[in-house]
PDB file of C-alpha atoms in Angstrom:
ATOM      1  CA  MET I  66     147.033 -21.944  25.473  1.00 45.00           C
ATOM      2  CA  ARG I  67     145.959 -19.352  22.734  1.00 46.00           C
ATOM      3  CA  ILE I  68     144.018 -22.211  21.228  1.00 43.00           C
ATOM      4  CA  ARG I  69     141.757 -22.583  24.285  1.00 45.00           C
ATOM      5  CA  ARG I  70     141.158 -18.802  24.450  1.00 45.00           C
ATOM      6  CA  THR I  71     140.024 -18.366  21.110  1.00 43.00           C
ATOM      7  CA  LEU I  72     137.944 -21.616  21.618  1.00 39.00           C
ATOM      8  CA  ALA I  73     136.892 -20.140  24.821  1.00 44.00           C
ATOM      9  CA  ALA I  74     135.793 -16.842  23.201  1.00 45.00           C
ATOM     10  CA  ALA I  75     134.215 -18.389  20.412  1.00 43.00           C
ATOM     11  CA  SER I  76     131.906 -20.731  22.198  1.00 45.00           C
ATOM     12  CA  LEU I  77     131.158 -17.762  24.524  1.00 40.00           C
ATOM     13  CA  ALA I  78     129.963 -15.843  21.421  1.00 44.00           C
ATOM     14  CA  ALA I  79     128.068 -18.417  20.005  1.00 42.00           C
ATOM     15  CA  PHE I  80     126.258 -18.998  23.368  1.00 40.00           C
ATOM     16  CA  ALA I  81     125.407 -15.365  23.129  1.00 42.00           C
ATOM     17  CA  LEU I  82     124.049 -15.318  19.706  1.00 42.00           C
ATOM     18  CA  THR I  83     122.138 -18.319  20.393  1.00 44.00           C
ATOM     19  CA  GLY I  84     120.596 -16.787  23.486  1.00 44.00           C
ATOM     20  CA  ALA I  85     119.727 -13.665  21.703  1.00 44.00           C
ATOM     21  CA  ALA I  86     117.965 -15.631  18.914  1.00 45.00           C
ATOM     22  CA  VAL I  87     116.127 -17.643  21.203  1.00 44.00           C
ATOM     23  CA  ALA I  88     115.107 -14.939  23.569  1.00 42.00           C
ATOM     24  CA  PRO I  89     111.245 -13.892  22.769  1.00 48.00           C
ATOM     25  CA  ALA I  90     110.693 -10.676  21.632  1.00 48.00           C
ATOM     26  CA  GLN I  91     108.727  -8.209  24.087  1.00 49.00           C
ATOM     27  CA  ALA I  92     105.390  -8.105  22.663  1.00 60.00           C
ATOM     28  CA  ALA I  93     104.395  -4.643  22.403  1.00 78.00           C
ATOM     29  CA  SER I  94     101.484  -2.655  24.513  1.00 88.00           C
ATOM     30  CA  PRO I  95      97.970  -2.853  22.914  1.00 96.00           C
ATOM     31  CA  ALA I  96      95.786   0.232  22.193  1.00 98.00           C
ATOM     32  CA  VAL I  97      93.683   1.284  24.474  1.00 98.00           C
ATOM     33  CA  LEU I  98      90.734  -0.035  22.138  1.00 98.00           C
ATOM     34  CA  THR I  99      90.955  -3.006  20.298  1.00 98.00           C
ATOM     35  CA  GLN I 100      88.893  -5.225  17.896  1.00 97.00           C
ATOM     36  CA  GLY I 101      87.891  -8.627  18.239  1.00 97.00           C
ATOM     37  CA  SER I 102      90.056  -9.281  21.295  1.00 97.00           C
ATOM     38  CA  ALA I 103      91.483  -7.770  24.176  1.00 97.00           C
ATOM     39  CA  GLY I 104      95.372  -7.037  23.027  1.00 96.00           C
ATOM     40  CA  GLY I 105      94.103  -7.589  19.400  1.00 97.00           C
ATOM     41  CA  PRO I 106      94.703  -5.033  16.483  1.00 97.00           C
ATOM     42  CA  ALA I 107      93.989  -1.324  17.364  1.00 98.00           C
ATOM     43  CA  ILE I 108      90.796   0.485  16.473  1.00 98.00           C
ATOM     44  CA  ALA I 109      92.119   2.858  13.641  1.00 98.00           C
ATOM     45  CA  VAL I 110      91.095   6.529  14.326  1.00 98.00           C
ATOM     46  CA  GLY I 111      88.497   7.899  12.245  1.00 98.00           C
ATOM     47  CA  ASP I 112      86.617   4.102  12.632  1.00 98.00           C
ATOM     48  CA  THR I 113      82.754   4.334  13.482  1.00 98.00           C
ATOM     49  CA  LEU I 114      81.505   2.509  16.671  1.00 98.00           C
ATOM     50  CA  VAL I 115      78.131   1.180  16.833  1.00 98.00           C
ATOM     51  CA  ALA I 116      75.611  -0.115  19.608  1.00 98.00           C
ATOM     52  CA  ASN I 117      72.013  -0.878  20.317  1.00 98.00           C
ATOM     53  CA  LEU I 118      70.605  -1.466  24.122  1.00 98.00           C
ATOM     54  CA  ALA I 119      72.310  -4.812  25.517  1.00 98.00           C
ATOM     55  CA  PRO I 120      69.761  -7.725  25.232  1.00 97.00           C
ATOM     56  CA  GLY I 121      67.157  -7.637  27.433  1.00 96.00           C
ATOM     57  CA  THR I 122      67.589  -3.860  29.016  1.00 98.00           C
ATOM     58  CA  ALA I 123      65.613  -0.881  28.146  1.00 98.00           C
ATOM     59  CA  ALA I 124      67.094   2.720  28.577  1.00 98.00           C
ATOM     60  CA  THR I 125      65.446   4.585  31.766  1.00 98.00           C
ATOM     61  CA  PHE I 126      64.937   8.237  32.569  1.00 97.00           C
ATOM     62  CA  THR I 127      63.550   8.253  36.109  1.00 97.00           C
ATOM     63  CA  ASN I 128      62.858  10.963  39.134  1.00 95.00           C
ATOM     64  CA  GLY I 129      65.544   9.090  41.249  1.00 94.00           C
ATOM     65  CA  ALA I 130      68.249   6.885  41.539  1.00 94.00           C
ATOM     66  CA  GLY I 131      66.898   3.209  41.323  1.00 89.00           C
ATOM     67  CA  SER I 132      63.267   4.483  41.017  1.00 93.00           C
ATOM     68  CA  THR I 133      60.950   3.005  38.485  1.00 93.00           C
ATOM     69  CA  SER I 134      58.648   5.845  38.048  1.00 96.00           C
ATOM     70  CA  GLY I 135      59.615   7.854  34.566  1.00 96.00           C
ATOM     71  CA  VAL I 136      60.101   6.862  31.364  1.00 98.00           C
ATOM     72  CA  SER I 137      61.192   3.729  29.600  1.00 98.00           C
ATOM     73  CA  CYS I 138      62.953   3.395  26.315  1.00 98.00           C
ATOM     74  CA  ALA I 139      62.848  -0.147  24.696  1.00 98.00           C
ATOM     75  CA  SER I 140      65.189   0.689  22.095  1.00 98.00           C
ATOM     76  CA  SER I 141      68.341   2.953  21.750  1.00 98.00           C
ATOM     77  CA  SER I 142      71.431   2.996  20.021  1.00 98.00           C
ATOM     78  CA  PHE I 143      74.504   5.321  19.018  1.00 98.00           C
ATOM     79  CA  SER I 144      77.000   5.930  16.577  1.00 98.00           C
ATOM     80  CA  ALA I 145      80.836   7.219  17.760  1.00 98.00           C
ATOM     81  CA  THR I 146      83.848   8.365  15.704  1.00 98.00           C
ATOM     82  CA  VAL I 147      86.972   7.132  17.245  1.00 98.00           C
ATOM     83  CA  THR I 148      89.157  10.486  17.465  1.00 98.00           C
ATOM     84  CA  SER I 149      92.447   8.878  19.242  1.00 98.00           C
ATOM     85  CA  ASN I 150      93.519   5.734  20.311  1.00 98.00           C
ATOM     86  CA  PRO I 151      96.712   5.939  22.136  1.00 98.00           C
ATOM     87  CA  THR I 152      98.958   2.907  23.498  1.00 98.00           C
ATOM     88  CA  ALA I 153      97.219   1.454  27.433  1.00 98.00           C
ATOM     89  CA  PRO I 154      97.131   2.261  29.686  1.00 97.00           C
ATOM     90  CA  GLY I 155      95.551   5.918  28.974  1.00 98.00           C
ATOM     91  CA  SER I 156      92.595   7.054  27.335  1.00 98.00           C
ATOM     92  CA  ALA I 157      90.852   6.741  24.199  1.00 98.00           C
ATOM     93  CA  THR I 158      88.327   9.500  22.915  1.00 98.00           C
ATOM     94  CA  GLU I 159      85.125   9.198  20.607  1.00 98.00           C
ATOM     95  CA  GLN I 160      82.599  11.551  19.199  1.00 98.00           C
ATOM     96  CA  LEU I 161      79.240  10.845  19.746  1.00 98.00           C
ATOM     97  CA  ASN I 162      77.654  11.904  16.978  1.00 98.00           C
ATOM     98  CA  SER I 163      74.234  10.162  17.256  1.00 98.00           C
ATOM     99  CA  GLN I 164      72.038   8.462  19.681  1.00 98.00           C
ATOM    100  CA  SER I 165      68.530   7.915  19.128  1.00 98.00           C
ATOM    101  CA  PHE I 166      65.670   6.277  21.649  1.00 98.00           C
ATOM    102  CA  GLY I 167      62.492   4.508  20.910  1.00 98.00           C
ATOM    103  CA  SER I 168      59.473   2.240  21.580  1.00 98.00           C
ATOM    104  CA  CYS I 169      59.114   4.754  25.013  1.00 98.00           C
ATOM    105  CA  THR I 170      56.564   4.596  27.587  1.00 98.00           C
ATOM    106  CA  SER I 171      55.788   6.367  30.876  1.00 97.00           C
ATOM    107  CA  ASN I 172      54.201   4.984  33.983  1.00 96.00           C
ATOM    108  CA  VAL I 173      53.597   8.548  35.457  1.00 94.00           C
ATOM    109  CA  ILE I 174      50.088   9.522  36.148  1.00 92.00           C
ATOM    110  CA  GLY I 175      48.884  12.035  33.839  1.00 92.00           C
ATOM    111  CA  VAL I 176      50.964  11.254  31.101  1.00 95.00           C
ATOM    112  CA  ARG I 177      49.053   9.166  28.095  1.00 96.00           C
ATOM    113  CA  SER I 178      52.280   8.762  26.001  1.00 97.00           C
ATOM    114  CA  VAL I 179      55.837   9.425  25.552  1.00 98.00           C
ATOM    115  CA  LYS I 180      55.898  11.267  22.277  1.00 98.00           C
ATOM    116  CA  SER I 181      59.768  11.778  21.717  1.00 98.00           C
ATOM    117  CA  VAL I 182      63.173  11.045  23.712  1.00 98.00           C
ATOM    118  CA  THR I 183      65.773  13.166  22.081  1.00 98.00           C
ATOM    119  CA  ALA I 184      69.553  13.550  22.777  1.00 97.00           C
ATOM    120  CA  THR I 185      70.380  17.446  22.152  1.00 97.00           C
ATOM    121  CA  SER I 186      73.498  19.590  21.446  1.00 96.00           C
ATOM    122  CA  LEU I 187      74.932  16.520  19.685  1.00 98.00           C
ATOM    123  CA  PRO I 188      78.054  16.034  19.191  1.00 98.00           C
ATOM    124  CA  TYR I 189      79.398  14.835  22.375  1.00 98.00           C
ATOM    125  CA  THR I 190      82.831  13.844  23.687  1.00 98.00           C
ATOM    126  CA  ASN I 191      83.092  10.125  24.970  1.00 98.00           C
ATOM    127  CA  THR I 192      86.216   9.690  26.748  1.00 98.00           C
ATOM    128  CA  VAL I 193      86.973   5.506  27.620  1.00 98.00           C
ATOM    129  CA  THR I 194      90.117   4.729  29.983  1.00 98.00           C
ATOM    130  CA  SER I 195      92.098   1.929  30.576  1.00 97.00           C
ATOM    131  CA  GLY I 196      90.347   0.367  33.407  1.00 93.00           C
ATOM    132  CA  GLY I 197      87.354   0.653  32.333  1.00 96.00           C
ATOM    133  CA  GLY I 198      86.419   4.064  33.229  1.00 97.00           C
ATOM    134  CA  ALA I 199      84.020   6.090  30.519  1.00 98.00           C
ATOM    135  CA  SER I 200      82.900   9.576  30.368  1.00 98.00           C
ATOM    136  CA  LEU I 201      80.657  11.792  28.420  1.00 98.00           C
ATOM    137  CA  ASN I 202      80.950  15.727  28.152  1.00 98.00           C
ATOM    138  CA  GLY I 203      79.489  18.376  26.035  1.00 97.00           C
ATOM    139  CA  THR I 204      81.236  20.185  23.220  1.00 97.00           C
ATOM    140  CA  SER I 205      81.212  23.499  21.897  1.00 96.00           C
ATOM    141  CA  ALA I 206      77.821  22.898  20.727  1.00 95.00           C
ATOM    142  CA  GLY I 207      76.432  22.975  24.487  1.00 97.00           C
ATOM    143  CA  PRO I 208      76.296  20.375  27.283  1.00 98.00           C
ATOM    144  CA  VAL I 209      75.294  16.824  27.546  1.00 98.00           C
ATOM    145  CA  GLY I 210      71.235  17.259  27.494  1.00 97.00           C
ATOM    146  CA  ILE I 211      67.931  15.090  26.858  1.00 97.00           C
ATOM    147  CA  THR I 212      64.706  16.504  25.956  1.00 98.00           C
ATOM    148  CA  VAL I 213      61.382  14.256  26.901  1.00 98.00           C
ATOM    149  CA  VAL I 214      58.427  15.476  24.916  1.00 98.00           C
ATOM    150  CA  LEU I 215      54.960  14.034  26.615  1.00 98.00           C
ATOM    151  CA  ASN I 216      51.459  13.582  25.364  1.00 97.00           C
ATOM    152  CA  THR I 217      49.386  14.575  28.688  1.00 95.00           C
ATOM    153  CA  LEU I 218      46.223  14.837  29.496  1.00 90.00           C
ATOM    154  CA  LEU I 219      46.668  18.691  29.454  1.00 87.00           C
ATOM    155  CA  GLY I 220      48.353  18.785  25.870  1.00 94.00           C
ATOM    156  CA  THR I 221      52.266  18.388  25.123  1.00 97.00           C
ATOM    157  CA  VAL I 222      54.465  18.931  27.556  1.00 96.00           C
ATOM    158  CA  ASN I 223      58.380  19.430  26.586  1.00 97.00           C
ATOM    159  CA  CYS I 224      60.799  18.506  29.762  1.00 97.00           C
ATOM    160  CA  VAL I 225      64.283  19.794  28.545  1.00 98.00           C
ATOM    161  CA  TYR I 226      67.220  18.557  30.888  1.00 98.00           C
ATOM    162  CA  GLN I 227      70.909  19.290  30.786  1.00 98.00           C
ATOM    163  CA  SER I 228      74.116  18.030  32.619  1.00 97.00           C
ATOM    164  CA  PRO I 229      77.063  20.427  32.181  1.00 96.00           C
ATOM    165  CA  SER I 230      79.587  18.786  34.045  1.00 96.00           C
ATOM    166  CA  GLY I 231      78.976  15.764  31.775  1.00 97.00           C
ATOM    167  CA  ILE I 232      78.194  12.146  33.149  1.00 98.00           C
ATOM    168  CA  THR I 233      80.600   8.945  33.897  1.00 98.00           C
ATOM    169  CA  GLY I 234      79.883   5.349  33.225  1.00 98.00           C
ATOM    170  CA  SER I 235      81.743   2.162  32.745  1.00 98.00           C
ATOM    171  CA  THR I 236      82.920  -0.256  30.041  1.00 98.00           C
ATOM    172  CA  SER I 237      82.957  -4.287  30.531  1.00 98.00           C
ATOM    173  CA  ASN I 238      84.946  -6.522  27.989  1.00 98.00           C
ATOM    174  CA  THR I 239      82.096  -8.896  29.293  1.00 96.00           C
ATOM    175  CA  GLY I 240      79.144  -8.250  26.478  1.00 96.00           C
ATOM    176  CA  ASN I 241      81.470  -5.458  24.697  1.00 98.00           C
ATOM    177  CA  SER I 242      79.488  -3.017  26.778  1.00 98.00           C
ATOM    178  CA  ILE I 243      79.107   0.946  27.958  1.00 98.00           C
ATOM    179  CA  SER I 244      76.841   1.517  30.999  1.00 98.00           C
ATOM    180  CA  PHE I 245      75.612   4.562  32.597  1.00 98.00           C
ATOM    181  CA  SER I 246      73.655   3.868  35.661  1.00 97.00           C
ATOM    182  CA  ASN I 247      71.507   6.642  37.546  1.00 97.00           C
ATOM    183  CA  GLN I 248      73.392   9.896  36.138  1.00 98.00           C
ATOM    184  CA  ALA I 249      71.685  12.900  36.881  1.00 97.00           C
ATOM    185  CA  ALA I 250      70.647  15.675  34.815  1.00 97.00           C
ATOM    186  CA  ASN I 251      68.704  18.720  35.986  1.00 97.00           C
ATOM    187  CA  LEU I 252      65.321  20.366  34.508  1.00 98.00           C
ATOM    188  CA  VAL I 253      66.379  23.375  32.610  1.00 98.00           C
ATOM    189  CA  SER I 254      62.577  24.038  31.424  1.00 97.00           C
ATOM    190  CA  GLY I 255      59.518  22.642  31.843  1.00 96.00           C
ATOM    191  CA  PRO I 256      56.457  22.594  33.804  1.00 94.00           C
ATOM    192  CA  GLY I 257      55.841  21.111  37.013  1.00 90.00           C
ATOM    193  CA  LEU I 258      55.004  17.515  35.428  1.00 91.00           C
ATOM    194  CA  CYS I 259      58.695  17.187  34.565  1.00 94.00           C
ATOM    195  CA  PHE I 260      61.153  15.792  37.207  1.00 94.00           C
ATOM    196  CA  SER I 261      63.219  18.420  38.827  1.00 95.00           C
ATOM    197  CA  THR I 262      66.042  16.267  38.401  1.00 96.00           C
ATOM    198  CA  GLY I 263      66.214  13.072  35.631  1.00 96.00           C
ATOM    199  CA  TYR I 264      68.403   9.917  35.941  1.00 97.00           C
ATOM    200  CA  PHE I 265      69.359   8.120  33.070  1.00 98.00           C
ATOM    201  CA  SER I 266      70.562   4.538  33.009  1.00 98.00           C
ATOM    202  CA  ALA I 267      71.333   2.404  30.098  1.00 98.00           C
ATOM    203  CA  THR I 268      73.684  -0.336  28.929  1.00 98.00           C
ATOM    204  CA  TYR I 269      74.770  -0.675  25.620  1.00 98.00           C
ATOM    205  CA  GLY I 270      76.063  -3.691  23.753  1.00 98.00           C
ATOM    206  CA  PRO I 271      78.080  -5.273  22.033  1.00 98.00           C
ATOM    207  CA  VAL I 272      79.906  -2.396  20.595  1.00 98.00           C
ATOM    208  CA  THR I 273      81.293  -3.024  17.336  1.00 98.00           C
ATOM    209  CA  ASP I 274      83.698  -1.431  14.873  1.00 98.00           C
ATOM    210  CA  SER I 275      81.469  -1.040  11.783  1.00 98.00           C
ATOM    211  CA  SER I 276      84.080   0.432   9.705  1.00 98.00           C
ATOM    212  CA  VAL I 277      85.748  -3.092   9.850  1.00 97.00           C
ATOM    213  CA  ALA I 278      84.437  -6.236   7.558  1.00 97.00           C
ATOM    214  CA  GLY I 279      82.617  -8.443   9.688  1.00 97.00           C
ATOM    215  CA  SER I 280      82.097  -5.451  12.687  1.00 98.00           C
ATOM    216  CA  PRO I 281      84.320  -7.141  15.324  1.00 98.00           C
ATOM    217  CA  ALA I 282      83.697  -5.983  18.806  1.00 98.00           C
ATOM    218  CA  LEU I 283      85.285  -3.564  20.568  1.00 98.00           C
ATOM    219  CA  TYR I 284      87.666  -4.409  23.319  1.00 98.00           C
ATOM    220  CA  VAL I 285      89.378  -2.030  26.154  1.00 98.00           C
ATOM    221  CA  ASN I 286      93.169  -2.455  27.315  1.00 97.00           C
TER     222      ASN I 286
END
């Protein structure tokens, strides 16, 4: 009887050890921001993320949501530094250090050309959330803002806009992009030729991690 009990106990112990050995290890949750693939290696704090406009798109600043009247820029880019990247689900943060606009034109009557379009009061804080949400907010340097300088029939005009509450956008792992659509900014300085409210739209992508060899694409988890 003792022999049978001993054999039975040994068999159970062996089965338990075997089961433990073949049971798959639970995969660790990925970071909110990963490189190369969804669920891939975490993007390190301090890495630099960069992007140009998505192919075939333009950055626009118009006089109404969905309007085509205003300023259109064929080129734009940004550079941001990752400041936090927790485990998903959650929110990662970046510091937007630079944002440029180029090849800008206007179809507003009385405007001869666009001298410049400039993001003001940088840096901004960009928050990216699991599920595809994004928001851009000002810092102690000032609110999110943009200054449009126009060459007009009456001379140079400066239109200064600000969005004290920030702007919101969305991210997509299809194209590794971040988009802003019809985000309103209020005129704080400028003559009547300037829109009282400007609406900013742009899609940037692919967003890549330039701090890593090969500049892998950004994924949001």
